[in-house]
PDB file of C-alpha atoms in Angstrom:
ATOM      1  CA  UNK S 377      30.079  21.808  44.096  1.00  0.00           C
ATOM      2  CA  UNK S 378      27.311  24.586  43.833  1.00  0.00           C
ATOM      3  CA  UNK S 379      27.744  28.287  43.827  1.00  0.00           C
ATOM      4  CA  UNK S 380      25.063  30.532  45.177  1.00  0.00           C
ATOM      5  CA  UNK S 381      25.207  34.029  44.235  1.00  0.00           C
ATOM      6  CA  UNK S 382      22.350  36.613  46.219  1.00  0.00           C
ATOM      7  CA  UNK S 383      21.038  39.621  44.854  1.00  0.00           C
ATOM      8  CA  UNK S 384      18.355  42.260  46.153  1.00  0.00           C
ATOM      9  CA  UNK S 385      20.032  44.012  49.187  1.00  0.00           C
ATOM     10  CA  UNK S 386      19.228  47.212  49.961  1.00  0.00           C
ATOM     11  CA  UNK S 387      18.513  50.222  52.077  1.00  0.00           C
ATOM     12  CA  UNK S 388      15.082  51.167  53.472  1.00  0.00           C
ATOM     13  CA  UNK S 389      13.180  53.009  56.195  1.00  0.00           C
ATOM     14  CA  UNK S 390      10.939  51.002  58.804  1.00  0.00           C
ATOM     15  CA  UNK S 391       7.923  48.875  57.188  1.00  0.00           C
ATOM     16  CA  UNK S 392       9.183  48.742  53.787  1.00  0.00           C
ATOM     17  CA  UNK S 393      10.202  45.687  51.347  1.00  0.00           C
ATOM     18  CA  UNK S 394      12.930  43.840  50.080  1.00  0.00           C
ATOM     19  CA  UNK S 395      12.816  40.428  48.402  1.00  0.00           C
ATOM     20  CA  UNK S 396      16.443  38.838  48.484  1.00  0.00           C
ATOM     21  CA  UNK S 397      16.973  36.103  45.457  1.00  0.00           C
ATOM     22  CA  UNK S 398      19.831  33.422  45.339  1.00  0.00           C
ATOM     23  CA  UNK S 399      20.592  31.961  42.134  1.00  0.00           C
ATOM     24  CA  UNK S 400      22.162  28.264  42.634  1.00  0.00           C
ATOM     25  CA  UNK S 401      23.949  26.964  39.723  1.00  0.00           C
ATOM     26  CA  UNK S 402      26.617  24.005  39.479  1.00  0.00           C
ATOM     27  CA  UNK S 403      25.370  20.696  41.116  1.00  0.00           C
ATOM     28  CA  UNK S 404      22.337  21.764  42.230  1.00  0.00           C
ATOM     29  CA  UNK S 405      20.873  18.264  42.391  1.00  0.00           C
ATOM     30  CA  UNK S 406      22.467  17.973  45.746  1.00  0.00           C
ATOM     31  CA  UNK S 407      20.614  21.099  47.336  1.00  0.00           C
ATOM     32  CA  UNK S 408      18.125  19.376  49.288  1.00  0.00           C
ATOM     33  CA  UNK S 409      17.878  22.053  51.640  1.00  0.00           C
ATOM     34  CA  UNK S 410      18.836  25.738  51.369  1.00  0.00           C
ATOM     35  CA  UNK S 411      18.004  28.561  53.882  1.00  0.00           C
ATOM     36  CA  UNK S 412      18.868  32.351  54.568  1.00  0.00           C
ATOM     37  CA  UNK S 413      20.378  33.371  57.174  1.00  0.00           C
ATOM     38  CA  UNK S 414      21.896  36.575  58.617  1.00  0.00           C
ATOM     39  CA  UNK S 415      24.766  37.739  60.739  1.00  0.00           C
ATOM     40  CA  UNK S 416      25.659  41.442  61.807  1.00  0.00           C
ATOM     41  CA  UNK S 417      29.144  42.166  63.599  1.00  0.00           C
ATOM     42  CA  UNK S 418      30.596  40.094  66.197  1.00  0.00           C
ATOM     43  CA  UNK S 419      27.652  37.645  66.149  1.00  0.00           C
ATOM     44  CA  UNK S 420      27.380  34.194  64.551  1.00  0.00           C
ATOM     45  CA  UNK S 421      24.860  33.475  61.827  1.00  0.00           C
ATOM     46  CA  UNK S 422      21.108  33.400  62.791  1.00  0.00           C
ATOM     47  CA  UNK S 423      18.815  31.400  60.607  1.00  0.00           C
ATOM     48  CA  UNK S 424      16.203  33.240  59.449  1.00  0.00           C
ATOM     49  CA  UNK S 425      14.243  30.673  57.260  1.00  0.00           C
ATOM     50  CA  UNK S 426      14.750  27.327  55.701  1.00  0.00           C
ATOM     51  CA  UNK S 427      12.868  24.846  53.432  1.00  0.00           C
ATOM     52  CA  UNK S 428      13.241  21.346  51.955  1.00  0.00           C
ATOM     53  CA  UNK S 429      13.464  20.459  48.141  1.00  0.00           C
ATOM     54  CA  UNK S 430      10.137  19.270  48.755  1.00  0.00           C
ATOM     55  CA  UNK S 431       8.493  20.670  52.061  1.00  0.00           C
ATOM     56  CA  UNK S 432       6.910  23.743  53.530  1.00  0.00           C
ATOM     57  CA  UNK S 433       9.609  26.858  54.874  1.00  0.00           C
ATOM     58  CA  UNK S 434       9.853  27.014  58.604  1.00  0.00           C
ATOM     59  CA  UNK S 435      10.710  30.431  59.836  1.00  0.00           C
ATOM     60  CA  UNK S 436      12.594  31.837  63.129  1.00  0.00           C
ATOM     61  CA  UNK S 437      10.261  33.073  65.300  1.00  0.00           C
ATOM     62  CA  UNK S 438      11.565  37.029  64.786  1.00  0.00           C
ATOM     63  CA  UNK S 439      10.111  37.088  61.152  1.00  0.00           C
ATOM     64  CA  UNK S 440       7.381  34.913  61.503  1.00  0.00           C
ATOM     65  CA  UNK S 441       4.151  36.916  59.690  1.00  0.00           C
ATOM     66  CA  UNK S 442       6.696  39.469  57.788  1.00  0.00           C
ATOM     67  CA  UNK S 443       8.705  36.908  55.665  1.00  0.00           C
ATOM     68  CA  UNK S 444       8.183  34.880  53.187  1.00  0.00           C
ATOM     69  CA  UNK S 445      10.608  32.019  51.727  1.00  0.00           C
ATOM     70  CA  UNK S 446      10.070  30.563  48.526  1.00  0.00           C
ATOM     71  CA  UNK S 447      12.025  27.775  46.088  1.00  0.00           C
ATOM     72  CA  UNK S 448      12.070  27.625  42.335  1.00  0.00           C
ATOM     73  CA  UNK S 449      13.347  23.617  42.226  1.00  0.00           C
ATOM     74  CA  UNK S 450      13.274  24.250  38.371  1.00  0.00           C
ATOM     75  CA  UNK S 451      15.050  27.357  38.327  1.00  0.00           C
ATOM     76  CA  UNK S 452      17.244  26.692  41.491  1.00  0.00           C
ATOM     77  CA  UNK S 453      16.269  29.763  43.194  1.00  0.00           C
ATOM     78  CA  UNK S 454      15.274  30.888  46.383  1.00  0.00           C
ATOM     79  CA  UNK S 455      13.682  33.956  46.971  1.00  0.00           C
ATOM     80  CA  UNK S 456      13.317  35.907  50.265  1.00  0.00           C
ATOM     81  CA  UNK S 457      10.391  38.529  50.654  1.00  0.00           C
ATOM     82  CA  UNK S 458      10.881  40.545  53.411  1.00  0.00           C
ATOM     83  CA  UNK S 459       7.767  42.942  54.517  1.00  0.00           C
ATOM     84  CA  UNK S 460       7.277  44.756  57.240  1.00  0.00           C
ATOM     85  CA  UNK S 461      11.336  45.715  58.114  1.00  0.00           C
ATOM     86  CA  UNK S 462      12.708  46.604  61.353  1.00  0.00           C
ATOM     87  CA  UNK S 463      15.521  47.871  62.180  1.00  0.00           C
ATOM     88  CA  UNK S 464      16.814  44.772  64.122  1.00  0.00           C
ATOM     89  CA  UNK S 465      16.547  43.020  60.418  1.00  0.00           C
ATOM     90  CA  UNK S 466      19.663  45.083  59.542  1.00  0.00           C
ATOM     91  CA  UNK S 467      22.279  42.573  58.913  1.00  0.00           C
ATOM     92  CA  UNK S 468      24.017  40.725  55.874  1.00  0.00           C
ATOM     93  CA  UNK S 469      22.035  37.990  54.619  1.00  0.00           C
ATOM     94  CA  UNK S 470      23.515  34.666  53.193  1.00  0.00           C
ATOM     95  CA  UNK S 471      22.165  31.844  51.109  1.00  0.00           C
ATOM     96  CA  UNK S 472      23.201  28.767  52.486  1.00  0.00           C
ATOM     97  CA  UNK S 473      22.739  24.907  50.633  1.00  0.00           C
ATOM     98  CA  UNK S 474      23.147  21.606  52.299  1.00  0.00           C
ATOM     99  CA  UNK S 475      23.884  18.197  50.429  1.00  0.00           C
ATOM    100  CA  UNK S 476      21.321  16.837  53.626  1.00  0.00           C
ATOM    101  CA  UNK S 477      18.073  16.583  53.627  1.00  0.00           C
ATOM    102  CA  UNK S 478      17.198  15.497  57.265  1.00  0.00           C
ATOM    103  CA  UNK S 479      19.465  17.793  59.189  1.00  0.00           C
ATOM    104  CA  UNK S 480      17.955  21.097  61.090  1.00  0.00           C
ATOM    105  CA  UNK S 481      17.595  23.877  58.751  1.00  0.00           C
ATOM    106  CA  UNK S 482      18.156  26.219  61.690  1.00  0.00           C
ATOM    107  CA  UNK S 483      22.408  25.961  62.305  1.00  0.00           C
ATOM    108  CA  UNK S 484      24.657  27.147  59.848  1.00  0.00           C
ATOM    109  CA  UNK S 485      27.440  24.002  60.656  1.00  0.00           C
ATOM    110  CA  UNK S 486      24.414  21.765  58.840  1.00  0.00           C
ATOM    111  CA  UNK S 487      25.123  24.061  55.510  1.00  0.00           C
ATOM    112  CA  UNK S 488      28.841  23.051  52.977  1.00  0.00           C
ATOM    113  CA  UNK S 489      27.755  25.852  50.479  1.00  0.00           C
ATOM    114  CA  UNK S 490      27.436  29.373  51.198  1.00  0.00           C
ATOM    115  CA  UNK S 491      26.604  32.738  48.975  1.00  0.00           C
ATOM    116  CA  UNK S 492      28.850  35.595  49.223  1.00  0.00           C
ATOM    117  CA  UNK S 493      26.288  37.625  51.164  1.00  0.00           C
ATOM    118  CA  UNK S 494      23.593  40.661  50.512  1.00  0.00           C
ATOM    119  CA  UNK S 495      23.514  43.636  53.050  1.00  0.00           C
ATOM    120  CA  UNK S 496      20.144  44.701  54.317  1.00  0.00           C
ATOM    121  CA  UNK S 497      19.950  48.204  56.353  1.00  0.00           C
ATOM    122  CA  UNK S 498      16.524  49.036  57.661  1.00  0.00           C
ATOM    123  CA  UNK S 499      16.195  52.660  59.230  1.00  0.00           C
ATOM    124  CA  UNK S 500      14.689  54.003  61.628  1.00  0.00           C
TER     125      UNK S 500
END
């Protein structure tokens, strides 16, 4: 099993900066890919970026050139930094770890562990 606990939410106006962490702890071994991604009410969970243990993050084409994903392997943390906020970026933001390496990082049904979730509001 592996827990993943997120920290880092917050509230801010337009164009400022959060960076979301999620700490990973238990069997971490297995986490071959992790991701963020983000739902807001009565919608599903959007990926927002994933990476590999050993690859390059691939981001969803609404935060491409504002967000940054990063993975401390040794640590077993990934980090989140979010410039550049919108409004639309309002939403709660979950850490998500799959035991599968070759699956999409993009759909939440590819992910068996799951943080408890951060909220981010970004106003206006």
């Amino acid at each position: 099993q592996v827990q993943l606990v997120e920290s880092g939410g917050g509230s801010v106006q337009s164009g400022g900066s959060l960076r979301l962490s999620c700490a990973a702890s238990g069997d971490t071994g297995s986490t071959y890919l992790m991701a963020w991604f983000r739902q807001t009410p009565g919608k599903g969970r959007e990926g927002v970026a994933g990476v590999r243990r050993e690859g390059r993050p691939s981001y969803a084409d609404a935060v491409k050139g504002r967000f940054i994903l990063s993975r401390d392997n040794a640590k077993g943390t990934l980090y989140l930094q979010m410039d550049n906020l919108k409004p639309d970026d309002t939403a709660t933001y979950y850490c998500a770890a799959s035991k599968y390496a070759s699956v999409s990082w993009y759909y939440a049904l590819n992910y068996q562990f799951w943080g408890q979730g951060t909220q981010v509001t970004v106003s206006s």
